[in-house]
Amino acid sequence: MKQMKHLIAKTIGIQLPSPGTLPPVPYQVQESIQEEGYTRQLLTYDSGSDSVPAYLLLPDVLSDNPAILIHHQHNREHHLGKDEVCYRLIRGV
């Protein structure tokens, strides 16, 4: 997995930061809902000029689970945003 991350970074022309060099990003948990097999948390964090909402899906069984990064598309329907993608992913729609 580590080799793949470095290969992707090299391919797209970026330098990965050394471990421990990035400061932690403060966030707040707005809600936490237990679903079947995982907990869905709605977080907010400060992007410098905005408060950004994001979902974090935490599996009940933590081991070497892969991460999933969801980029949303809004198709000019800004009211849908991340909610639509998150709910479609977890409901298998």
XYZ file of C-alpha atoms in Angstrom:
93
model
C 0.000 0.000 0.000
C 2.826 2.389 0.889
C 4.534 1.730 -2.452
C 1.280 2.422 -4.307
C 0.865 5.752 -2.509
C 4.361 6.813 -3.539
C 3.825 5.612 -7.111
C 0.607 7.640 -7.392
C 2.317 10.722 -5.925
C 5.240 10.400 -8.345
C 2.879 9.883 -11.296
C 0.897 13.034 -10.550
C 4.029 15.000 -9.707
C 3.678 15.730 -6.001
C 6.020 15.274 -3.071
C 4.521 13.461 -0.101
C 5.189 15.068 3.279
C 7.381 13.235 5.730
C 5.459 11.402 8.464
C 4.685 13.646 11.416
C 5.236 16.928 9.560
C 1.603 17.875 9.028
C -0.227 19.465 11.955
C -3.422 17.754 13.103
C -6.655 19.217 11.738
C -9.052 20.160 14.540
C -12.586 18.924 13.932
C -15.927 18.616 15.709
C -18.289 15.641 15.607
C -21.746 17.061 14.810
C -23.582 13.729 14.937
C -22.772 10.068 15.275
C -25.209 7.395 14.067
C -24.749 3.651 14.484
C -25.575 1.781 11.266
C -25.326 -1.920 10.467
C -21.598 -2.732 10.644
C -20.301 0.810 11.038
C -20.787 4.212 12.651
C -21.448 7.252 10.454
C -20.124 10.515 11.854
C -20.790 13.969 10.484
C -17.734 16.126 11.154
C -16.927 19.757 10.540
C -13.459 21.240 10.213
C -12.101 24.688 9.423
C -10.531 25.099 5.970
C -9.187 28.553 6.787
C -12.128 30.530 5.515
C -14.974 28.029 5.716
C -16.426 25.381 7.963
C -16.395 22.167 5.915
C -18.803 19.283 6.618
C -17.526 15.748 5.983
C -18.644 12.200 6.700
C -16.455 9.636 8.405
C -17.591 6.008 8.215
C -15.993 3.879 10.923
C -16.328 0.090 10.593
C -17.257 -1.807 13.757
C -14.296 -4.121 13.166
C -11.117 -2.072 12.894
C -8.173 -3.884 11.340
C -6.448 -3.268 8.022
C -9.582 -1.795 6.473
C -9.034 0.275 3.351
C -10.031 3.924 3.289
C -12.617 5.292 0.890
C -12.414 8.894 -0.244
C -15.651 10.212 -1.691
C -15.660 13.249 -3.904
C -19.127 14.524 -4.479
C -20.606 16.000 -7.576
C -23.499 18.334 -7.216
C -24.635 18.752 -10.824
C -25.736 22.232 -9.734
C -27.861 20.635 -7.021
C -25.828 21.940 -4.099
C -28.401 20.772 -1.557
C -27.414 17.140 -2.300
C -23.640 17.334 -1.944
C -21.916 14.768 0.257
C -25.131 13.442 1.791
C -26.285 11.901 -1.480
C -22.976 10.134 -2.149
C -22.641 8.878 1.413
C -26.174 7.499 1.555
C -25.880 5.874 -1.869
C -22.621 4.204 -0.843
C -23.962 2.804 2.406
C -27.314 1.781 0.989
C -25.831 0.229 -2.168
C -27.940 2.400 -4.478
